[in-house]
Short mmCIF file of N, CA and C in Angstrom, two decimals:
data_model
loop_
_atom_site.label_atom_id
_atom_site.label_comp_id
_atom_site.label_asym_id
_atom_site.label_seq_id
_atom_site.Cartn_x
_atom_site.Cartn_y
_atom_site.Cartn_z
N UNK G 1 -7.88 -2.51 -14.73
CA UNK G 1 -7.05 -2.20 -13.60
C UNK G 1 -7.89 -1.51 -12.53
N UNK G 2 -8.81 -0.57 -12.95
CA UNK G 2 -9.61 -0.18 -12.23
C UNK G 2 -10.69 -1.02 -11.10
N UNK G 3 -10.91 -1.81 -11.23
CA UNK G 3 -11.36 -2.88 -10.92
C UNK G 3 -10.42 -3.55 -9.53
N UNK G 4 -9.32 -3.12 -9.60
CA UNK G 4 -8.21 -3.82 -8.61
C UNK G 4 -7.85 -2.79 -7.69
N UNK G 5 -7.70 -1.67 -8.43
CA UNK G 5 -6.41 -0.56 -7.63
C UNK G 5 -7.20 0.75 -8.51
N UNK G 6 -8.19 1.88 -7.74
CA UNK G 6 -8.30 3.02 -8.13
C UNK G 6 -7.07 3.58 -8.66
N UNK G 7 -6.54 4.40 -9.70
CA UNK G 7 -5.06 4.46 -10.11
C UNK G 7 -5.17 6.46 -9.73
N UNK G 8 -6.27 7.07 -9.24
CA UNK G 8 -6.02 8.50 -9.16
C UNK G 8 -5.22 8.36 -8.05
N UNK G 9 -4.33 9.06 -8.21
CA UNK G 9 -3.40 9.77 -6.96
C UNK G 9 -2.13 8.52 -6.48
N UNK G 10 -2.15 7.68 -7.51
CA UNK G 10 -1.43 6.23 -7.45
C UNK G 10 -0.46 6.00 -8.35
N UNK G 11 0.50 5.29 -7.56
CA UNK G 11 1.47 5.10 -8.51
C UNK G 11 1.62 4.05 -9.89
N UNK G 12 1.73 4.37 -11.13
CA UNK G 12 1.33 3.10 -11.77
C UNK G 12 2.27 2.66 -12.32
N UNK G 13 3.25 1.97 -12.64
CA UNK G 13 4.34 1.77 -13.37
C UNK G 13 4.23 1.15 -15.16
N UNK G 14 5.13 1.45 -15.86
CA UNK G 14 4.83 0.84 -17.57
C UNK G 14 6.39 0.57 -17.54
N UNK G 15 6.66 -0.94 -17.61
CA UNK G 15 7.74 -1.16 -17.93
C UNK G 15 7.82 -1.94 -19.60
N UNK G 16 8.35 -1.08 -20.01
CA UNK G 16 8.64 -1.33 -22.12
C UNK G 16 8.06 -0.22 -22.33
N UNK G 17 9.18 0.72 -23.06
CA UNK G 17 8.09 1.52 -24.03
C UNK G 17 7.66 1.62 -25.58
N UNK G 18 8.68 0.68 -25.94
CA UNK G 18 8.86 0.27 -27.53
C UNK G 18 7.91 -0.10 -28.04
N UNK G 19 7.84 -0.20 -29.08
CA UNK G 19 6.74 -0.74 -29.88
C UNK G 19 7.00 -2.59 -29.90
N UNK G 20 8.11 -2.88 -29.13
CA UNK G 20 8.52 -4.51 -29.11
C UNK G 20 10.07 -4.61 -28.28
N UNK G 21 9.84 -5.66 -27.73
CA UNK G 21 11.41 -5.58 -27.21
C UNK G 21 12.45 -5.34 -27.95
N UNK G 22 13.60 -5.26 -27.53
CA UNK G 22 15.14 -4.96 -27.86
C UNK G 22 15.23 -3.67 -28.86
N UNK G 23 14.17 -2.45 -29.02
CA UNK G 23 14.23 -1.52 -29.38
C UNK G 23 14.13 -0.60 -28.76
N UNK G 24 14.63 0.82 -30.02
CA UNK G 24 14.24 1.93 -29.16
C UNK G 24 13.26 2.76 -29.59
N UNK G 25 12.63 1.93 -30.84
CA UNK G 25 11.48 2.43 -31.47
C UNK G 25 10.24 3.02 -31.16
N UNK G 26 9.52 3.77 -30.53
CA UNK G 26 8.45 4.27 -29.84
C UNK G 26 6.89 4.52 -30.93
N UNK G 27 7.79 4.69 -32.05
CA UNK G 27 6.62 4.75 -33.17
C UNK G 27 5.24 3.40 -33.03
N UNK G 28 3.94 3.71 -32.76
CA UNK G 28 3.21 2.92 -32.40
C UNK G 28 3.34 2.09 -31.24
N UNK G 29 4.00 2.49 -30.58
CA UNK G 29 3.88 1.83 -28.95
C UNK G 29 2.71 1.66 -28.51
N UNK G 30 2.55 0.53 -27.48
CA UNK G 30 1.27 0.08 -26.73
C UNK G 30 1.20 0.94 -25.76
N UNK G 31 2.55 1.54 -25.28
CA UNK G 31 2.78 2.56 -23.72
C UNK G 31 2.66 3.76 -24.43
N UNK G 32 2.12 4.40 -25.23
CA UNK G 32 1.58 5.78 -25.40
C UNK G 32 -0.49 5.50 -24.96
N UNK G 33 -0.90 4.76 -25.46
CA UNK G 33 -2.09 4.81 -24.82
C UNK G 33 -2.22 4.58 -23.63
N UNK G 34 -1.74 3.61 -23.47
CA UNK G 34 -1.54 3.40 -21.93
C UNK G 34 -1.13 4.32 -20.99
N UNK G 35 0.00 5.00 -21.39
CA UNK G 35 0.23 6.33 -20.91
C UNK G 35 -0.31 7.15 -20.52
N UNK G 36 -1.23 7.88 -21.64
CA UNK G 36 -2.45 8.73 -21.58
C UNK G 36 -3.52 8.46 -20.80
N UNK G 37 -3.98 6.80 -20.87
CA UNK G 37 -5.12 6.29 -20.27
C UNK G 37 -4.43 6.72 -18.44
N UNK G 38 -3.58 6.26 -18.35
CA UNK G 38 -3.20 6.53 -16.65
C UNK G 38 -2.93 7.79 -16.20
N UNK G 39 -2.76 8.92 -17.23
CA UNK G 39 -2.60 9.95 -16.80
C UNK G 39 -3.97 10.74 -17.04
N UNK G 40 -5.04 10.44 -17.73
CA UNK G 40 -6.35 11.06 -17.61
C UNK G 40 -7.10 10.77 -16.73
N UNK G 41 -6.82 9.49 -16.03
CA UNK G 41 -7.34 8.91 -14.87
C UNK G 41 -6.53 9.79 -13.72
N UNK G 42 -5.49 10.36 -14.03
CA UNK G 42 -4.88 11.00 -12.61
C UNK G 42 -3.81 10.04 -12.42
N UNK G 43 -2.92 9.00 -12.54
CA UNK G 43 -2.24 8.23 -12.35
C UNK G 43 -0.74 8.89 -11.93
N UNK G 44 0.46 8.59 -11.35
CA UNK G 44 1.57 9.14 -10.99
C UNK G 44 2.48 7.79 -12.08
N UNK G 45 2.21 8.27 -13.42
CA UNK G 45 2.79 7.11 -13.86
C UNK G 45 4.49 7.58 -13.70
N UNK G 46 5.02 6.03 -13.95
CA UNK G 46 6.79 5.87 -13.65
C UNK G 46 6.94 4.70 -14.61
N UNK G 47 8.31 5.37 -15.67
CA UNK G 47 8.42 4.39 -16.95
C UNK G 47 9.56 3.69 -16.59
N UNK G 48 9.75 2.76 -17.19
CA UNK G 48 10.94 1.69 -17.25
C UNK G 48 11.17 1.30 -18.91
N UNK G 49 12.48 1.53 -19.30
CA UNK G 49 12.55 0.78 -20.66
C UNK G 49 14.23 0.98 -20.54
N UNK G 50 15.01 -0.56 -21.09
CA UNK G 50 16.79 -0.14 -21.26
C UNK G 50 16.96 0.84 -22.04
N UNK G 51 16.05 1.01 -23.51
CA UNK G 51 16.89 1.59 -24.40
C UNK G 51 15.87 2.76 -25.20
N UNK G 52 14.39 2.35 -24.78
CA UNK G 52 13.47 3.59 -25.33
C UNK G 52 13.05 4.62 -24.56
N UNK G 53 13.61 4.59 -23.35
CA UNK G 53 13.14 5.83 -22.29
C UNK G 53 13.47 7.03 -23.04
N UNK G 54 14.70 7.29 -23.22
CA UNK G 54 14.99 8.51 -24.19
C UNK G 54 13.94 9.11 -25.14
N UNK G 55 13.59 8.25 -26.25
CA UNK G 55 12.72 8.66 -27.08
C UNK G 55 11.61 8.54 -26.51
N UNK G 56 10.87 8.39 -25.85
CA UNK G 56 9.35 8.24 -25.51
C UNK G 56 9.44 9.57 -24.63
N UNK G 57 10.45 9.83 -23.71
CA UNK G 57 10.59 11.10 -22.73
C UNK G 57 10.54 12.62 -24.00
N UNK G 58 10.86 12.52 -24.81
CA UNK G 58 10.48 13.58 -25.31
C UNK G 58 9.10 13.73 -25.51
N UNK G 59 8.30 12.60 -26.06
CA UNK G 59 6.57 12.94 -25.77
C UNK G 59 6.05 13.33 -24.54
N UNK G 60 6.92 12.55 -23.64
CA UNK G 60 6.18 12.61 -21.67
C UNK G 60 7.20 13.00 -21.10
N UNK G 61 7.65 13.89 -20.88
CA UNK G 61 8.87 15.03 -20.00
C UNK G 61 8.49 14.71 -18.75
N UNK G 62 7.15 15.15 -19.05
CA UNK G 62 6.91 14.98 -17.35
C UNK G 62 6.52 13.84 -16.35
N UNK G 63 6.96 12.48 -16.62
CA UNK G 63 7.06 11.65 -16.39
C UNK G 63 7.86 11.85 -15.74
N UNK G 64 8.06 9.68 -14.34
CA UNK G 64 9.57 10.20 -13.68
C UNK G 64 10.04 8.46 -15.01
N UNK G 65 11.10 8.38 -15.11
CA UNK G 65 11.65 7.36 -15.31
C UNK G 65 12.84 7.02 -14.76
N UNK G 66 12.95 5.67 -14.05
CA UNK G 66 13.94 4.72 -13.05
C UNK G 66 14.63 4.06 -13.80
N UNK G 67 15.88 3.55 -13.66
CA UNK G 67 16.52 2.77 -14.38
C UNK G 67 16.67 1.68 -13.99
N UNK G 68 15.75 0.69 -13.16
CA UNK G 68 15.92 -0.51 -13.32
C UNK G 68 14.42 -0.97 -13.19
N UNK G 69 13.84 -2.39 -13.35
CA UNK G 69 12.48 -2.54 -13.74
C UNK G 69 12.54 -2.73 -11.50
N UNK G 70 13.76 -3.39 -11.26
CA UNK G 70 12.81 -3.45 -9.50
C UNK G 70 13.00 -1.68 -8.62
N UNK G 71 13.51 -0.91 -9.17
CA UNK G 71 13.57 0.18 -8.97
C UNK G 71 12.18 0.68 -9.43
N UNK G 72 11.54 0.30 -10.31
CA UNK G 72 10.10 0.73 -10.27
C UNK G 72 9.31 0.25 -9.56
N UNK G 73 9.21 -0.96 -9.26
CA UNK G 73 8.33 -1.58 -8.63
C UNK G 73 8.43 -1.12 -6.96
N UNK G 74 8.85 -0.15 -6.50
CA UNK G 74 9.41 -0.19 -5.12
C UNK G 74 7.99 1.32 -4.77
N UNK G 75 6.90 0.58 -4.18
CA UNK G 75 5.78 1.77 -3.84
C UNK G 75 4.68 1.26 -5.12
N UNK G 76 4.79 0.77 -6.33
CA UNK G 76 3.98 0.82 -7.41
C UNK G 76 2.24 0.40 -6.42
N UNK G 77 2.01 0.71 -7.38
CA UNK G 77 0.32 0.00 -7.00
C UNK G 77 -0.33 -1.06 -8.00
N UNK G 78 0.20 -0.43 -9.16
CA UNK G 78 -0.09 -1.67 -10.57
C UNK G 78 1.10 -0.92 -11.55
N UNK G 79 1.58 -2.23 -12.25
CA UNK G 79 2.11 -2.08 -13.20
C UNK G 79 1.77 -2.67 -14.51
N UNK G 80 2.10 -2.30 -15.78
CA UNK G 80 1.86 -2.72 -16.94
C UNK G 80 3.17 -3.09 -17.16
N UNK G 81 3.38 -4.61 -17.79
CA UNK G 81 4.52 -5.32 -18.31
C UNK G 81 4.42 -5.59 -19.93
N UNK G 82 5.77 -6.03 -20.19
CA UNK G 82 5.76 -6.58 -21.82
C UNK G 82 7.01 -7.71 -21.67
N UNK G 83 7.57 -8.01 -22.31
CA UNK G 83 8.71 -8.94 -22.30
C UNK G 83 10.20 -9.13 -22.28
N UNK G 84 10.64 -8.05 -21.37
CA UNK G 84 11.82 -7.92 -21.64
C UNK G 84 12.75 -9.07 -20.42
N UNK G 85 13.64 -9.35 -21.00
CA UNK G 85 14.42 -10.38 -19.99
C UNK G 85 14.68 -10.09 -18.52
N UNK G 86 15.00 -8.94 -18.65
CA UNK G 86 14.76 -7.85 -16.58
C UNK G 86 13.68 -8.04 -16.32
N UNK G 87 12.84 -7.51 -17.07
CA UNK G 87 11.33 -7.98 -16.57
C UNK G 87 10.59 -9.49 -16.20
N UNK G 88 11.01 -9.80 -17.00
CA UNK G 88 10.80 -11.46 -16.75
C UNK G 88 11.06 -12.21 -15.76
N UNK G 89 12.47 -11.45 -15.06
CA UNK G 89 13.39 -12.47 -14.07
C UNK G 89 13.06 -11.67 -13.21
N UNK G 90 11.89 -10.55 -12.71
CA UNK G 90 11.80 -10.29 -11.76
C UNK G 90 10.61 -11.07 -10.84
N UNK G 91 10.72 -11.70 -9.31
CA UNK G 91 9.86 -12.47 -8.65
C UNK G 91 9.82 -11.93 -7.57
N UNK G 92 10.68 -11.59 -6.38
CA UNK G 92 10.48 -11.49 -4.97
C UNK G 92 10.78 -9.65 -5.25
N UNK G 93 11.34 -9.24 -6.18
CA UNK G 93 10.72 -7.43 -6.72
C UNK G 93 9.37 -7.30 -6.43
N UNK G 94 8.23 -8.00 -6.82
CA UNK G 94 6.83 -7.53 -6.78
C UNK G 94 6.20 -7.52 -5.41
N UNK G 95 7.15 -7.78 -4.49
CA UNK G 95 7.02 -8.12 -2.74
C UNK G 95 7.27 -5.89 -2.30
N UNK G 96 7.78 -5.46 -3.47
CA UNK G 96 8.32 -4.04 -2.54
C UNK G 96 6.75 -3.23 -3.20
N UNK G 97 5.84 -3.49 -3.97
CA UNK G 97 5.02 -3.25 -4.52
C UNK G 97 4.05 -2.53 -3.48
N UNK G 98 3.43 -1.05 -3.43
CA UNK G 98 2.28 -0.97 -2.30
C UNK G 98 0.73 -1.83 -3.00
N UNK G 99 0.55 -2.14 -4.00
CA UNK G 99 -0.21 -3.49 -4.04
C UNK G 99 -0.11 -4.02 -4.94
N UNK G 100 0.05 -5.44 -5.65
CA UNK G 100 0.37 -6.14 -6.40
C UNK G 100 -0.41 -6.27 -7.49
N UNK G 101 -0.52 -5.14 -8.58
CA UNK G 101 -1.57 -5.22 -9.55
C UNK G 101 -0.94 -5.46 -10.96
N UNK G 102 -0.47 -6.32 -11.80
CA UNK G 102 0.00 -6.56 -12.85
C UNK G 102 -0.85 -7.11 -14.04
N UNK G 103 -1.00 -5.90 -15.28
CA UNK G 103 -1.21 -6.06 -16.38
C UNK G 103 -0.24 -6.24 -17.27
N UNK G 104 -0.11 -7.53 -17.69
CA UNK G 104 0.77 -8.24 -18.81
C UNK G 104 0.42 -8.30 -20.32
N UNK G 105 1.10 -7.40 -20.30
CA UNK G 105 0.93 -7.45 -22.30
C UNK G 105 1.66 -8.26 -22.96
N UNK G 106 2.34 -9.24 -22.56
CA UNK G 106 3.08 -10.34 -23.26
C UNK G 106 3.07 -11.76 -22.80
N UNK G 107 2.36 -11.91 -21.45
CA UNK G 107 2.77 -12.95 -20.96
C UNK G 107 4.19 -12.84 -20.21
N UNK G 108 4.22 -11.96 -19.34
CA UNK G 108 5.94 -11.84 -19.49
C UNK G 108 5.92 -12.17 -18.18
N UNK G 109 4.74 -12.21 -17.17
CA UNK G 109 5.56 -12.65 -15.37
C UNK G 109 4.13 -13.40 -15.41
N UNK G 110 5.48 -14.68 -14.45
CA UNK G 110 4.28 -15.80 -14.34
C UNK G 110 3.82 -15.29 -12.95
N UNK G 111 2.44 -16.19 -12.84
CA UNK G 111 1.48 -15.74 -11.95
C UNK G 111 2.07 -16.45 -10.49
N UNK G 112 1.74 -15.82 -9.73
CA UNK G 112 1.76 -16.42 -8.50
C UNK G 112 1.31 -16.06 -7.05
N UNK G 113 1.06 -16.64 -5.74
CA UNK G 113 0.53 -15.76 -4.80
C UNK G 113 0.94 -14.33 -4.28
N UNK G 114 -0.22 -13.69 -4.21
CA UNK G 114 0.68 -12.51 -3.49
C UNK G 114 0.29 -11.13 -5.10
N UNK G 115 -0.18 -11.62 -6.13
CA UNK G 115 -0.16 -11.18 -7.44
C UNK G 115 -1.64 -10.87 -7.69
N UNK G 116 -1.65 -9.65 -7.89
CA UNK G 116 -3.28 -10.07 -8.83
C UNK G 116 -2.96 -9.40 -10.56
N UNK G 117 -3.28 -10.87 -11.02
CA UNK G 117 -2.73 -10.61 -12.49
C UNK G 117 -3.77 -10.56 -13.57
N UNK G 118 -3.82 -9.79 -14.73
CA UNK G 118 -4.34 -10.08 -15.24
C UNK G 118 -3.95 -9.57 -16.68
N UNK G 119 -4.16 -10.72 -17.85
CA UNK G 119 -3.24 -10.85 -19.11
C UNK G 119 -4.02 -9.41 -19.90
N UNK G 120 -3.59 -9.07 -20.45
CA UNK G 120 -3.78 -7.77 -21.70
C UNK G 120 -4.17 -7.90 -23.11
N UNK G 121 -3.60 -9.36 -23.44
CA UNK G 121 -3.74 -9.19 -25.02
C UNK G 121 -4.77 -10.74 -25.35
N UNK G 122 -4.70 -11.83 -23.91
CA UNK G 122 -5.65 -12.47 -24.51
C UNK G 122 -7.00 -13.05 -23.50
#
């Protein structure tokens, strides 16, 4: 990500915090390193998840978390994705973005102009 968008003093968004969709499981989540990694860098991270924000906010209080995935994206600079169906169906959302930096941990938003994407897991 660094490579795209310096993330100190930037907004970064993590939408999923589960350890997999349709949970609220946080145990071994991909968004706790990730977490850490953006906040040792200095990052203004902002979480998104339907149903694990709760439990993950007790590790990161001081986080902000939004309740909808285009409610995050509104100012982001890069975000980290996973697969959730909100997430998926979002397209002309990544237009409110202050720059279009998306790391996909699932394959979850297809690519397109206007995007600089780049996949996570392969």
């Amino acid at each position: 990500m660094d490579d795209h968008v310096g993330v100190r003093g930037k907004r970064v968004d993590v939408l999923d915090l589960s350890f997999k969709p349709a949970t609220d499981d946080v145990r071994n989540s991909q968004a706790i390193p990730v977490i850490e990694g953006l906040q040792q860098r200095g990052a203004e991270v902002v979480a998104y998840d339907p149903i694990a924000a709760e439990n993950i906010s007790e590790h990161y209080p001081g986080i902000q978390y939004v309740e909808s995935p285009a409610a995050a994206l509104d100012g982001a600079a890069a975000l980290v994705v996973t697969d959730w169906e909100e997430i998926t169906a979002l397209d002309e959302e990544f237009d409110a973005m202050a720059k279009s930096v998306v790391v996909d941990g699932r394959r979850a938003v297809s690519r397109r102009d206007g995007i600089v994407y780049k996949g996570l897991t392969w």
